[in-house]
């Protein structure tokens, strides 16, 4: 639940995913924030960032990435088309271009430093500096959370690239680099010998690594076909 005009702290509360108001509510909120002359640019950025985070978190639910749950559709599924139409507007409108970049940053968070805190020539160097390139044994289990983090971003990227397509052309360079870094990260882990390789959990993680590597290559293919 959020307030439809929460900047004014109104008592009028609307469901976040009301089928008849979802698209208009999101659009009006963003537009109202960006054109309000009484808000500083810093506050506008913060409020737009919060709203994008709301959309991101709601679409991050696994159910939204595949088919609907058997027997019923929840609010999220009912309103996916409205949310994506909103994001297309957000991505393609010059008024929102700066703020849409924040959304891309959220999507590519696993390699945020490499992609957004370096210049165009240093992103790969920073990655190599952060990865200890040696052949010592290591515990693959310690990487599991980060691996799942990457998988989550890849699943979302697959959905958004399919839906937004050419509307994200100004952000494609970041997305391509994200896929490349993911492949390099997987190759790095696959080239190291983990302790307890026969352990079931280690085998499961190895399978997951193969999966996200494949997803990255397919993502690159999709990008080059746009």
PDB file of C-alpha atoms in Angstrom, residues 10-223:
ATOM      1  CA  UNK A  10      -2.533  12.725   1.714  1.00  0.00           C
ATOM      2  CA  UNK A  11      -4.711  10.321   3.679  1.00  0.00           C
ATOM      3  CA  UNK A  12      -6.079   8.926   0.417  1.00  0.00           C
ATOM      4  CA  UNK A  13      -4.489   5.467   0.201  1.00  0.00           C
ATOM      5  CA  UNK A  14      -4.702   3.283  -2.913  1.00  0.00           C
ATOM      6  CA  UNK A  15      -3.637  -0.348  -3.406  1.00  0.00           C
ATOM      7  CA  UNK A  16      -0.311  -0.461  -5.217  1.00  0.00           C
ATOM      8  CA  UNK A  17      -1.648  -2.815  -7.890  1.00  0.00           C
ATOM      9  CA  UNK A  18      -5.262  -1.781  -8.313  1.00  0.00           C
ATOM     10  CA  UNK A  19      -6.045  -2.999 -11.879  1.00  0.00           C
ATOM     11  CA  UNK A  20      -7.784   0.194 -12.962  1.00  0.00           C
ATOM     12  CA  UNK A  21      -5.351   2.712 -11.486  1.00  0.00           C
ATOM     13  CA  UNK A  22      -1.951   1.014 -11.457  1.00  0.00           C
ATOM     14  CA  UNK A  23      -0.519   2.487 -14.647  1.00  0.00           C
ATOM     15  CA  UNK A  24      -1.936   5.975 -14.107  1.00  0.00           C
ATOM     16  CA  UNK A  25      -0.841   6.041 -10.468  1.00  0.00           C
ATOM     17  CA  UNK A  26       2.780   5.208 -11.285  1.00  0.00           C
ATOM     18  CA  UNK A  27       2.903   7.590 -14.236  1.00  0.00           C
ATOM     19  CA  UNK A  28       1.324  10.478 -12.343  1.00  0.00           C
ATOM     20  CA  UNK A  29       3.656   9.982  -9.386  1.00  0.00           C
ATOM     21  CA  UNK A  30       6.803  10.059 -11.505  1.00  0.00           C
ATOM     22  CA  UNK A  31       5.618  12.918 -13.683  1.00  0.00           C
ATOM     23  CA  UNK A  32       4.474  14.947 -10.690  1.00  0.00           C
ATOM     24  CA  UNK A  33       7.819  14.501  -9.004  1.00  0.00           C
ATOM     25  CA  UNK A  34       9.876  15.520 -12.014  1.00  0.00           C
ATOM     26  CA  UNK A  35       7.932  18.706 -12.863  1.00  0.00           C
ATOM     27  CA  UNK A  36       7.358  19.973  -9.315  1.00  0.00           C
ATOM     28  CA  UNK A  37       9.240  23.287  -9.199  1.00  0.00           C
ATOM     29  CA  UNK A  38       9.293  23.241  -5.396  1.00  0.00           C
ATOM     30  CA  UNK A  39      11.524  20.160  -5.277  1.00  0.00           C
ATOM     31  CA  UNK A  40      15.285  20.328  -5.712  1.00  0.00           C
ATOM     32  CA  UNK A  41      16.941  18.130  -8.351  1.00  0.00           C
ATOM     33  CA  UNK A  42      18.419  16.053  -5.547  1.00  0.00           C
ATOM     34  CA  UNK A  43      14.987  15.347  -4.052  1.00  0.00           C
ATOM     35  CA  UNK A  44      13.535  14.613  -7.487  1.00  0.00           C
ATOM     36  CA  UNK A  45      16.274  12.057  -8.065  1.00  0.00           C
ATOM     37  CA  UNK A  46      15.670  10.460  -4.686  1.00  0.00           C
ATOM     38  CA  UNK A  47      11.903  10.191  -5.113  1.00  0.00           C
ATOM     39  CA  UNK A  48      12.197   8.871  -8.670  1.00  0.00           C
ATOM     40  CA  UNK A  49      14.799   6.389  -7.423  1.00  0.00           C
ATOM     41  CA  UNK A  50      12.436   5.185  -4.666  1.00  0.00           C
ATOM     42  CA  UNK A  51       9.595   4.685  -7.141  1.00  0.00           C
ATOM     43  CA  UNK A  52      11.830   2.789  -9.551  1.00  0.00           C
ATOM     44  CA  UNK A  53      12.944   0.624  -6.638  1.00  0.00           C
ATOM     45  CA  UNK A  54       9.280  -0.120  -5.858  1.00  0.00           C
ATOM     46  CA  UNK A  55       8.690  -1.241  -9.438  1.00  0.00           C
ATOM     47  CA  UNK A  56      11.919  -3.257  -9.433  1.00  0.00           C
ATOM     48  CA  UNK A  57      11.072  -5.041  -6.184  1.00  0.00           C
ATOM     49  CA  UNK A  58       7.545  -5.876  -7.320  1.00  0.00           C
ATOM     50  CA  UNK A  59       8.742  -7.257 -10.651  1.00  0.00           C
ATOM     51  CA  UNK A  60      11.566  -9.160  -8.973  1.00  0.00           C
ATOM     52  CA  UNK A  61       9.161 -11.763  -7.655  1.00  0.00           C
ATOM     53  CA  UNK A  62       9.912 -15.078  -9.369  1.00  0.00           C
ATOM     54  CA  UNK A  63       6.297 -15.555 -10.318  1.00  0.00           C
ATOM     55  CA  UNK A  64       6.464 -12.521 -12.556  1.00  0.00           C
ATOM     56  CA  UNK A  65       9.301 -13.947 -14.634  1.00  0.00           C
ATOM     57  CA  UNK A  66       7.422 -16.992 -15.889  1.00  0.00           C
ATOM     58  CA  UNK A  67       3.874 -18.106 -16.337  1.00  0.00           C
ATOM     59  CA  UNK A  68       1.202 -17.263 -13.797  1.00  0.00           C
ATOM     60  CA  UNK A  69       0.567 -19.495 -10.831  1.00  0.00           C
ATOM     61  CA  UNK A  70      -1.858 -22.308 -11.547  1.00  0.00           C
ATOM     62  CA  UNK A  71      -5.491 -21.530 -10.917  1.00  0.00           C
ATOM     63  CA  UNK A  72      -5.274 -17.800 -10.287  1.00  0.00           C
ATOM     64  CA  UNK A  73      -3.596 -14.563 -11.221  1.00  0.00           C
ATOM     65  CA  UNK A  74      -2.387 -12.165  -8.576  1.00  0.00           C
ATOM     66  CA  UNK A  75      -2.244  -8.382  -8.788  1.00  0.00           C
ATOM     67  CA  UNK A  76       1.340  -8.524 -10.031  1.00  0.00           C
ATOM     68  CA  UNK A  77       0.469 -10.701 -13.007  1.00  0.00           C
ATOM     69  CA  UNK A  78      -2.646  -8.696 -13.829  1.00  0.00           C
ATOM     70  CA  UNK A  79      -0.643  -5.503 -14.001  1.00  0.00           C
ATOM     71  CA  UNK A  80       2.575  -6.629 -15.651  1.00  0.00           C
ATOM     72  CA  UNK A  81       1.543  -5.161 -18.993  1.00  0.00           C
ATOM     73  CA  UNK A  82       0.800  -1.801 -17.371  1.00  0.00           C
ATOM     74  CA  UNK A  83       4.119  -1.753 -15.543  1.00  0.00           C
ATOM     75  CA  UNK A  84       6.060  -2.598 -18.687  1.00  0.00           C
ATOM     76  CA  UNK A  85       4.173   0.021 -20.694  1.00  0.00           C
ATOM     77  CA  UNK A  86       5.089   2.483 -17.969  1.00  0.00           C
ATOM     78  CA  UNK A  87       8.751   1.439 -18.156  1.00  0.00           C
ATOM     79  CA  UNK A  88       8.746   1.777 -21.950  1.00  0.00           C
ATOM     80  CA  UNK A  89       7.461   5.325 -21.544  1.00  0.00           C
ATOM     81  CA  UNK A  90      10.046   5.887 -18.839  1.00  0.00           C
ATOM     82  CA  UNK A  91      12.870   4.532 -21.036  1.00  0.00           C
ATOM     83  CA  UNK A  92      11.914   6.287 -24.259  1.00  0.00           C
ATOM     84  CA  UNK A  93      11.034   9.751 -22.951  1.00  0.00           C
ATOM     85  CA  UNK A  94      13.943  12.198 -22.764  1.00  0.00           C
ATOM     86  CA  UNK A  95      12.357  13.761 -19.684  1.00  0.00           C
ATOM     87  CA  UNK A  96      13.000  10.511 -17.794  1.00  0.00           C
ATOM     88  CA  UNK A  97      16.315   9.535 -19.383  1.00  0.00           C
ATOM     89  CA  UNK A  98      18.470  10.503 -16.411  1.00  0.00           C
ATOM     90  CA  UNK A  99      16.220   8.682 -13.972  1.00  0.00           C
ATOM     91  CA  UNK A 100      15.932   5.567 -16.101  1.00  0.00           C
ATOM     92  CA  UNK A 101      19.686   5.252 -15.755  1.00  0.00           C
ATOM     93  CA  UNK A 102      19.130   4.681 -12.023  1.00  0.00           C
ATOM     94  CA  UNK A 103      16.871   1.770 -12.894  1.00  0.00           C
ATOM     95  CA  UNK A 104      19.614   0.222 -15.046  1.00  0.00           C
ATOM     96  CA  UNK A 105      22.025   0.632 -12.140  1.00  0.00           C
ATOM     97  CA  UNK A 106      19.659  -1.321  -9.906  1.00  0.00           C
ATOM     98  CA  UNK A 107      19.372  -4.036 -12.512  1.00  0.00           C
ATOM     99  CA  UNK A 108      23.155  -4.415 -12.847  1.00  0.00           C
ATOM    100  CA  UNK A 109      24.056  -4.055  -9.157  1.00  0.00           C
ATOM    101  CA  UNK A 110      26.276  -7.187  -8.888  1.00  0.00           C
ATOM    102  CA  UNK A 111      29.003  -5.446 -10.935  1.00  0.00           C
ATOM    103  CA  UNK A 112      28.111  -1.893  -9.975  1.00  0.00           C
ATOM    104  CA  UNK A 113      31.695  -0.735  -9.299  1.00  0.00           C
ATOM    105  CA  UNK A 114      33.039  -2.072 -12.591  1.00  0.00           C
ATOM    106  CA  UNK A 115      30.228  -0.581 -14.660  1.00  0.00           C
ATOM    107  CA  UNK A 116      29.480   2.745 -12.998  1.00  0.00           C
ATOM    108  CA  UNK A 117      32.522   3.740 -10.933  1.00  0.00           C
ATOM    109  CA  UNK A 118      35.171   3.522 -13.653  1.00  0.00           C
ATOM    110  CA  UNK A 119      35.781   5.053 -17.054  1.00  0.00           C
ATOM    111  CA  UNK A 120      35.208   3.162 -20.289  1.00  0.00           C
ATOM    112  CA  UNK A 121      38.735   1.750 -20.351  1.00  0.00           C
ATOM    113  CA  UNK A 122      39.123   0.654 -16.729  1.00  0.00           C
ATOM    114  CA  UNK A 123      36.049  -1.526 -16.079  1.00  0.00           C
ATOM    115  CA  UNK A 124      37.780  -4.796 -16.967  1.00  0.00           C
ATOM    116  CA  UNK A 125      40.954  -3.887 -15.086  1.00  0.00           C
ATOM    117  CA  UNK A 126      38.952  -3.244 -11.929  1.00  0.00           C
ATOM    118  CA  UNK A 127      37.281  -6.635 -12.276  1.00  0.00           C
ATOM    119  CA  UNK A 128      40.654  -8.379 -12.528  1.00  0.00           C
ATOM    120  CA  UNK A 129      41.965  -6.490  -9.508  1.00  0.00           C
ATOM    121  CA  UNK A 130      39.002  -7.610  -7.404  1.00  0.00           C
ATOM    122  CA  UNK A 131      39.385 -11.245  -8.454  1.00  0.00           C
ATOM    123  CA  UNK A 132      42.381 -13.007  -6.822  1.00  0.00           C
ATOM    124  CA  UNK A 133      43.834 -14.829  -9.835  1.00  0.00           C
ATOM    125  CA  UNK A 134      45.462 -17.876  -8.275  1.00  0.00           C
ATOM    126  CA  UNK A 135      45.022 -21.623  -8.275  1.00  0.00           C
ATOM    127  CA  UNK A 136      44.701 -22.159  -4.559  1.00  0.00           C
ATOM    128  CA  UNK A 137      41.792 -24.206  -3.297  1.00  0.00           C
ATOM    129  CA  UNK A 138      38.786 -22.174  -2.304  1.00  0.00           C
ATOM    130  CA  UNK A 139      35.345 -22.687  -0.853  1.00  0.00           C
ATOM    131  CA  UNK A 140      32.805 -22.372  -3.660  1.00  0.00           C
ATOM    132  CA  UNK A 141      29.976 -22.215  -1.128  1.00  0.00           C
ATOM    133  CA  UNK A 142      31.142 -18.754  -0.113  1.00  0.00           C
ATOM    134  CA  UNK A 143      30.292 -17.502  -3.598  1.00  0.00           C
ATOM    135  CA  UNK A 144      26.758 -18.912  -3.647  1.00  0.00           C
ATOM    136  CA  UNK A 145      24.943 -15.735  -2.564  1.00  0.00           C
ATOM    137  CA  UNK A 146      26.736 -13.621  -5.157  1.00  0.00           C
ATOM    138  CA  UNK A 147      26.113 -16.245  -7.857  1.00  0.00           C
ATOM    139  CA  UNK A 148      22.379 -16.203  -7.086  1.00  0.00           C
ATOM    140  CA  UNK A 149      22.516 -12.413  -7.073  1.00  0.00           C
ATOM    141  CA  UNK A 150      23.877 -12.501 -10.626  1.00  0.00           C
ATOM    142  CA  UNK A 151      21.279 -15.082 -11.673  1.00  0.00           C
ATOM    143  CA  UNK A 152      18.523 -12.823 -10.365  1.00  0.00           C
ATOM    144  CA  UNK A 153      19.809  -9.901 -12.443  1.00  0.00           C
ATOM    145  CA  UNK A 154      20.070 -12.121 -15.528  1.00  0.00           C
ATOM    146  CA  UNK A 155      16.465 -13.254 -15.154  1.00  0.00           C
ATOM    147  CA  UNK A 156      15.292  -9.668 -14.888  1.00  0.00           C
ATOM    148  CA  UNK A 157      17.466  -8.589 -17.814  1.00  0.00           C
ATOM    149  CA  UNK A 158      15.972 -11.316 -19.982  1.00  0.00           C
ATOM    150  CA  UNK A 159      12.494 -10.006 -19.231  1.00  0.00           C
ATOM    151  CA  UNK A 160      13.281  -6.315 -19.620  1.00  0.00           C
ATOM    152  CA  UNK A 161      15.325  -6.661 -22.810  1.00  0.00           C
ATOM    153  CA  UNK A 162      12.525  -8.684 -24.351  1.00  0.00           C
ATOM    154  CA  UNK A 163       9.927  -6.114 -23.318  1.00  0.00           C
ATOM    155  CA  UNK A 164      11.867  -2.874 -23.741  1.00  0.00           C
ATOM    156  CA  UNK A 165      14.079  -3.840 -26.685  1.00  0.00           C
ATOM    157  CA  UNK A 166      15.317  -0.822 -28.609  1.00  0.00           C
ATOM    158  CA  UNK A 167      14.092   1.533 -25.896  1.00  0.00           C
ATOM    159  CA  UNK A 168      17.173   0.690 -23.852  1.00  0.00           C
ATOM    160  CA  UNK A 169      19.641   1.352 -26.678  1.00  0.00           C
ATOM    161  CA  UNK A 170      21.405   4.109 -24.719  1.00  0.00           C
ATOM    162  CA  UNK A 171      22.049   1.644 -21.882  1.00  0.00           C
ATOM    163  CA  UNK A 172      23.112  -1.319 -24.025  1.00  0.00           C
ATOM    164  CA  UNK A 173      26.835  -0.739 -23.450  1.00  0.00           C
ATOM    165  CA  UNK A 174      26.384  -1.327 -19.699  1.00  0.00           C
ATOM    166  CA  UNK A 175      24.303  -4.444 -20.301  1.00  0.00           C
ATOM    167  CA  UNK A 176      26.840  -5.942 -22.734  1.00  0.00           C
ATOM    168  CA  UNK A 177      29.624  -5.350 -20.203  1.00  0.00           C
ATOM    169  CA  UNK A 178      27.508  -6.989 -17.492  1.00  0.00           C
ATOM    170  CA  UNK A 179      27.153 -10.136 -19.610  1.00  0.00           C
ATOM    171  CA  UNK A 180      30.893 -10.166 -20.341  1.00  0.00           C
ATOM    172  CA  UNK A 181      31.779  -9.773 -16.655  1.00  0.00           C
ATOM    173  CA  UNK A 182      29.387 -12.574 -15.725  1.00  0.00           C
ATOM    174  CA  UNK A 183      31.021 -14.923 -18.244  1.00  0.00           C
ATOM    175  CA  UNK A 184      34.494 -14.017 -16.998  1.00  0.00           C
ATOM    176  CA  UNK A 185      33.418 -14.491 -13.385  1.00  0.00           C
ATOM    177  CA  UNK A 186      31.992 -17.949 -14.135  1.00  0.00           C
ATOM    178  CA  UNK A 187      35.100 -18.940 -16.087  1.00  0.00           C
ATOM    179  CA  UNK A 188      37.268 -17.802 -13.187  1.00  0.00           C
ATOM    180  CA  UNK A 189      35.370 -19.994 -10.704  1.00  0.00           C
ATOM    181  CA  UNK A 190      35.279 -22.947 -13.077  1.00  0.00           C
ATOM    182  CA  UNK A 191      39.051 -22.814 -13.494  1.00  0.00           C
ATOM    183  CA  UNK A 192      39.643 -23.068  -9.758  1.00  0.00           C
ATOM    184  CA  UNK A 193      39.510 -26.278  -7.812  1.00  0.00           C
ATOM    185  CA  UNK A 194      37.081 -26.098  -4.934  1.00  0.00           C
ATOM    186  CA  UNK A 195      37.405 -28.083  -1.752  1.00  0.00           C
ATOM    187  CA  UNK A 196      34.947 -30.992  -1.525  1.00  0.00           C
ATOM    188  CA  UNK A 197      34.129 -31.078  -5.250  1.00  0.00           C
ATOM    189  CA  UNK A 198      32.083 -34.248  -4.756  1.00  0.00           C
ATOM    190  CA  UNK A 199      29.806 -32.519  -2.272  1.00  0.00           C
ATOM    191  CA  UNK A 200      26.178 -32.232  -3.448  1.00  0.00           C
ATOM    192  CA  UNK A 201      26.028 -28.498  -2.713  1.00  0.00           C
ATOM    193  CA  UNK A 202      29.185 -27.865  -4.735  1.00  0.00           C
ATOM    194  CA  UNK A 203      27.796 -29.826  -7.674  1.00  0.00           C
ATOM    195  CA  UNK A 204      24.580 -27.839  -7.487  1.00  0.00           C
ATOM    196  CA  UNK A 205      26.499 -24.561  -7.594  1.00  0.00           C
ATOM    197  CA  UNK A 206      28.536 -25.809 -10.559  1.00  0.00           C
ATOM    198  CA  UNK A 207      25.296 -26.495 -12.418  1.00  0.00           C
ATOM    199  CA  UNK A 208      24.078 -22.999 -11.543  1.00  0.00           C
ATOM    200  CA  UNK A 209      27.314 -21.530 -12.911  1.00  0.00           C
ATOM    201  CA  UNK A 210      26.770 -23.305 -16.230  1.00  0.00           C
ATOM    202  CA  UNK A 211      23.241 -21.972 -16.314  1.00  0.00           C
ATOM    203  CA  UNK A 212      24.151 -18.323 -15.782  1.00  0.00           C
ATOM    204  CA  UNK A 213      26.984 -18.605 -18.323  1.00  0.00           C
ATOM    205  CA  UNK A 214      24.493 -19.878 -20.880  1.00  0.00           C
ATOM    206  CA  UNK A 215      22.048 -17.106 -19.953  1.00  0.00           C
ATOM    207  CA  UNK A 216      24.777 -14.510 -20.498  1.00  0.00           C
ATOM    208  CA  UNK A 217      25.620 -15.797 -23.977  1.00  0.00           C
ATOM    209  CA  UNK A 218      21.945 -15.879 -24.911  1.00  0.00           C
ATOM    210  CA  UNK A 219      21.580 -12.349 -23.563  1.00  0.00           C
ATOM    211  CA  UNK A 220      24.439 -11.163 -25.784  1.00  0.00           C
ATOM    212  CA  UNK A 221      22.834 -12.841 -28.795  1.00  0.00           C
ATOM    213  CA  UNK A 222      19.553 -11.071 -28.051  1.00  0.00           C
ATOM    214  CA  UNK A 223      21.306  -7.703 -27.722  1.00  0.00           C
TER     215      UNK A 223
END
